[in-house]
Short mmCIF file of C-alpha atoms in Angstrom, two decimals:
data_model
loop_
_atom_site.label_atom_id
_atom_site.label_comp_id
_atom_site.label_asym_id
_atom_site.label_seq_id
_atom_site.Cartn_x
_atom_site.Cartn_y
_atom_site.Cartn_z
CA MET A 13 -15.74 -21.49 52.30
CA ALA A 14 -15.95 -17.71 51.68
CA ALA A 15 -14.32 -15.35 54.29
CA VAL A 16 -16.69 -12.93 56.03
CA LYS A 17 -15.53 -9.34 56.38
CA PRO A 18 -16.29 -7.59 59.63
CA GLU A 19 -18.87 -4.88 59.46
CA GLY A 20 -17.45 -1.31 58.99
CA MET A 21 -14.24 -2.56 57.37
CA ARG A 22 -13.48 -0.69 54.04
CA ASN A 23 -13.57 -2.50 50.82
CA GLN A 24 -9.96 -2.92 49.86
CA ASP A 25 -10.77 -3.74 46.13
CA GLY A 26 -10.70 0.02 45.04
CA PHE A 27 -12.07 3.62 45.49
CA THR A 28 -15.82 4.25 45.68
CA LEU A 29 -17.45 6.51 43.23
CA ILE A 30 -17.77 9.21 45.95
CA GLU A 31 -13.99 9.07 46.72
CA LEU A 32 -13.15 9.47 43.03
CA LEU A 33 -15.46 12.43 42.72
CA LEU A 34 -13.91 13.99 45.82
CA VAL A 35 -10.32 13.43 44.50
CA LEU A 36 -11.34 14.98 41.14
CA ALA A 37 -12.82 18.02 42.90
CA LEU A 38 -9.61 18.54 44.88
CA LEU A 39 -7.53 18.29 41.79
CA LEU A 40 -9.70 20.85 39.94
CA VAL A 41 -9.28 23.28 42.92
CA ALA A 42 -5.50 22.79 42.91
CA VAL A 43 -5.28 23.23 39.06
CA SER A 44 -7.52 26.39 39.19
CA GLY A 45 -5.27 27.83 41.99
CA ILE A 46 -2.05 27.10 39.98
CA TYR A 47 -3.59 28.70 36.77
CA GLN A 48 -4.70 31.91 38.72
CA LEU A 49 -1.17 32.23 40.20
CA PHE A 50 0.43 31.74 36.71
CA TYR A 51 -2.03 34.23 35.10
CA PHE A 52 -1.43 36.84 37.90
CA SER A 53 2.35 36.46 37.50
CA GLN A 54 2.14 36.59 33.74
CA SER A 55 -0.18 39.70 33.84
CA SER A 56 2.18 41.43 36.29
CA TYR A 57 5.14 40.75 34.02
CA ASP A 58 3.37 41.96 30.92
CA SER A 59 2.19 45.04 32.77
CA ALA A 60 5.69 45.78 34.08
CA SER A 61 7.16 45.07 30.59
CA ALA A 62 4.73 47.45 28.82
CA GLU A 63 5.29 50.12 31.39
CA SER A 64 9.01 49.78 30.92
CA GLY A 65 8.86 50.05 27.13
CA ILE A 66 6.64 53.11 27.34
CA ALA A 67 9.04 54.78 29.85
CA GLN A 68 12.05 53.95 27.48
CA GLU A 69 10.34 55.47 24.40
CA ALA A 70 9.51 58.64 26.47
CA ARG A 71 12.99 58.80 27.87
CA LEU A 72 14.60 58.68 24.41
CA PHE A 73 12.12 61.41 23.19
CA VAL A 74 13.09 63.65 26.21
CA MET A 75 16.92 63.24 25.52
CA ARG A 76 16.65 64.12 21.98
CA LEU A 77 14.23 67.11 22.53
CA GLU A 78 16.57 68.52 25.20
CA ARG A 79 19.60 68.33 22.98
CA GLU A 80 17.66 70.02 20.15
CA VAL A 81 16.31 72.86 22.29
CA ARG A 82 19.60 73.54 24.04
CA ASN A 83 21.48 73.84 20.93
CA ALA A 84 18.80 75.94 19.13
CA ARG A 85 19.82 79.25 17.41
CA GLN A 86 17.96 81.99 15.65
CA ALA A 87 17.71 81.03 11.94
CA VAL A 88 14.94 83.15 10.61
CA LEU A 89 14.53 86.95 10.81
CA SER A 90 12.26 88.05 13.64
CA THR A 91 11.79 84.51 14.71
CA ASN A 92 13.02 82.98 17.97
CA PRO A 93 15.14 79.84 18.06
CA VAL A 94 12.34 77.91 19.50
CA THR A 95 8.59 78.87 18.71
CA VAL A 96 5.12 77.50 19.40
CA PRO A 97 3.17 78.52 16.33
CA ASP A 98 -0.12 80.22 16.72
CA GLY A 99 -3.25 79.11 14.92
CA ILE A 100 -2.56 75.42 15.59
CA THR A 101 -5.32 73.25 16.94
CA PRO A 102 -5.31 72.32 19.78
CA ALA A 103 -3.20 75.16 20.92
CA GLY A 104 0.38 74.27 22.02
CA SER A 105 0.30 71.00 20.10
CA ARG A 106 3.29 72.00 17.80
CA ILE A 107 6.74 73.28 18.34
CA ASN A 108 9.40 74.47 15.84
CA ILE A 109 13.09 74.25 16.79
CA TYR A 110 15.83 75.68 14.55
CA THR A 111 18.90 73.61 15.46
CA ASP A 112 21.89 71.70 13.91
CA VAL A 113 21.00 68.12 13.76
CA ASN A 114 23.34 66.86 11.12
CA GLY A 115 26.50 68.50 12.25
CA ASP A 116 27.23 70.73 9.43
CA GLY A 117 27.34 73.85 11.51
CA ARG A 118 24.05 75.21 9.94
CA PRO A 119 20.52 74.90 11.42
CA GLU A 120 17.67 72.68 10.33
CA LEU A 121 14.08 73.15 11.18
CA VAL A 122 13.00 70.47 13.54
CA ALA A 123 9.22 70.31 14.24
CA TYR A 124 7.04 68.26 16.68
CA ARG A 125 3.37 67.97 16.59
CA LEU A 126 0.52 66.01 18.19
CA ASN A 127 -1.57 64.27 15.47
CA GLY A 128 -4.39 61.97 16.50
CA GLY A 129 -2.71 60.57 19.59
CA ALA A 130 0.69 60.33 17.88
CA LEU A 131 3.67 62.63 18.61
CA GLN A 132 5.43 63.18 15.34
CA ARG A 133 8.70 64.66 14.25
CA ALA A 134 9.89 66.29 11.02
CA VAL A 135 13.27 67.69 9.97
CA MET A 136 13.40 70.22 7.15
CA GLN A 137 16.58 71.29 5.43
CA ARG A 138 17.40 74.80 4.62
CA ASN A 139 16.35 76.15 1.19
CA ALA A 140 19.31 76.15 -1.11
CA ARG A 141 20.62 79.52 -1.86
CA THR A 142 23.94 81.60 -2.18
CA PRO A 143 25.41 82.48 0.28
CA ASP A 144 24.21 79.71 2.73
CA ALA A 145 24.26 82.02 5.73
CA PHE A 146 21.83 83.75 8.10
CA PRO A 147 18.95 84.51 7.60
CA TYR A 148 17.86 81.04 6.35
CA THR A 149 14.59 80.07 4.87
CA PHE A 150 12.63 76.69 5.28
CA ASN A 151 9.56 75.11 3.90
CA ASP A 152 6.81 73.94 6.19
CA PRO A 153 6.88 70.12 6.56
CA ALA A 154 4.58 68.06 4.16
CA GLU A 155 2.60 65.23 5.51
CA SER A 156 5.19 62.81 4.24
CA ASP A 157 7.93 64.47 6.30
CA TRP A 158 6.34 63.53 9.68
CA GLN A 159 7.62 60.44 11.33
CA THR A 160 5.92 59.11 14.60
CA VAL A 161 8.24 59.04 17.67
CA LEU A 162 5.62 58.34 20.48
CA THR A 163 2.10 56.70 20.19
CA ARG A 164 -0.93 56.87 22.51
CA VAL A 165 -0.05 60.46 23.59
CA THR A 166 -2.65 62.48 25.42
CA GLU A 167 -2.63 66.02 26.87
CA VAL A 168 -2.36 66.50 30.67
CA THR A 169 -5.87 67.42 32.06
CA ARG A 170 -6.20 70.33 34.50
CA GLU A 171 -8.48 70.10 37.65
CA ASP A 172 -11.08 72.22 35.77
CA GLY A 173 -11.27 69.57 32.95
CA THR A 174 -9.36 71.72 30.33
CA ASN A 175 -6.17 70.44 28.81
CA GLU A 176 -2.67 71.84 29.33
CA PRO A 177 -0.76 72.61 26.13
CA ILE A 178 1.80 69.98 25.27
CA PHE A 179 4.43 72.66 24.38
CA SER A 180 4.64 76.16 25.73
CA ILE A 181 7.44 78.68 26.22
CA ASP A 182 7.96 80.76 29.26
CA ASP A 183 9.70 84.03 28.46
CA ASN A 184 9.87 85.12 32.04
CA PRO A 185 11.27 82.17 34.13
CA PRO A 186 12.66 82.51 37.70
CA ARG A 187 16.01 84.30 37.80
CA SER A 188 17.99 81.12 38.33
CA PHE A 189 16.83 79.77 35.03
CA PRO A 190 17.77 80.75 31.49
CA ARG A 191 15.79 83.63 30.09
CA ALA A 192 13.41 81.43 28.23
CA LEU A 193 12.09 77.89 29.06
CA VAL A 194 10.41 75.36 26.87
CA ASN A 195 7.62 73.60 28.88
CA VAL A 196 6.56 70.01 27.87
CA GLN A 197 3.86 68.03 29.54
CA LEU A 198 2.16 65.02 28.08
CA ASN A 199 0.87 61.51 28.94
CA VAL A 200 1.82 58.24 27.17
CA ARG A 201 -0.74 55.56 27.82
CA ASP A 202 -0.67 51.81 27.36
CA PRO A 203 -3.35 50.64 24.89
CA VAL A 204 -4.41 47.69 27.03
CA ARG A 205 -3.69 48.35 30.57
CA VAL A 206 -4.13 51.58 32.65
CA ASN A 207 -0.34 52.39 32.87
CA THR A 208 0.51 55.89 32.07
CA VAL A 209 3.87 57.63 31.90
CA ARG A 210 3.63 61.37 32.44
CA VAL A 211 6.36 63.56 30.88
CA LEU A 212 6.91 66.94 32.62
CA LEU A 213 9.88 68.79 31.26
CA ASP A 214 11.49 72.32 31.52
CA ILE A 215 14.25 73.03 29.06
CA GLY A 216 16.33 76.23 28.95
CA ILE A 217 17.04 77.96 25.56
CA ARG A 218 20.68 78.68 26.00
CA SER A 219 21.05 81.29 23.30
CA GLN A 220 18.90 83.76 21.28
CA GLU A 221 21.80 84.55 18.91
CA ALA A 222 21.74 84.04 15.24
CA ALA A 223 23.16 80.78 13.73
CA GLN A 224 25.94 82.12 11.48
#
């Protein structure tokens, strides 16, 4: 004789279709929440890593530029140790530094320029002659001499919408500073995210004396 179940008692043989759908819906919500948490964490990590890498590249550029400017000496007649050449477009996008970079006691020409969003550096040796002494002569860098040191570089924009020059020289700085300052200002932007590292730098030119 078959047993009769009281009315209202749940069927103990398994889940109903509605219960299964409800469980699946809850699982989907839980998985979606976990995925969003993971994505946010990974995105934050990638963003921090990218910004850290950009900052490190900019820091290395600043350290080298400071060393080169501080050790600059006059190498060419009627030419200062550090110059921002005229006739370069955009204005202030190139700087020439006469400084000893290979430790031989004589200057090389170190040049930086902005070229299509890349900050590039070139080093030119002195033209061979006898005697190898002041005044020196240098050739202008060829395209093959330029090496990229920073990418995704943009100029700093003023409030009126115009751009600040990347390189400029202040010949009349405050009395507490050296008699000439090299001003550097630029932005380095991450290609995917909105992270931007701004470089603002004043470097004193220690000497205007000739490199003998």
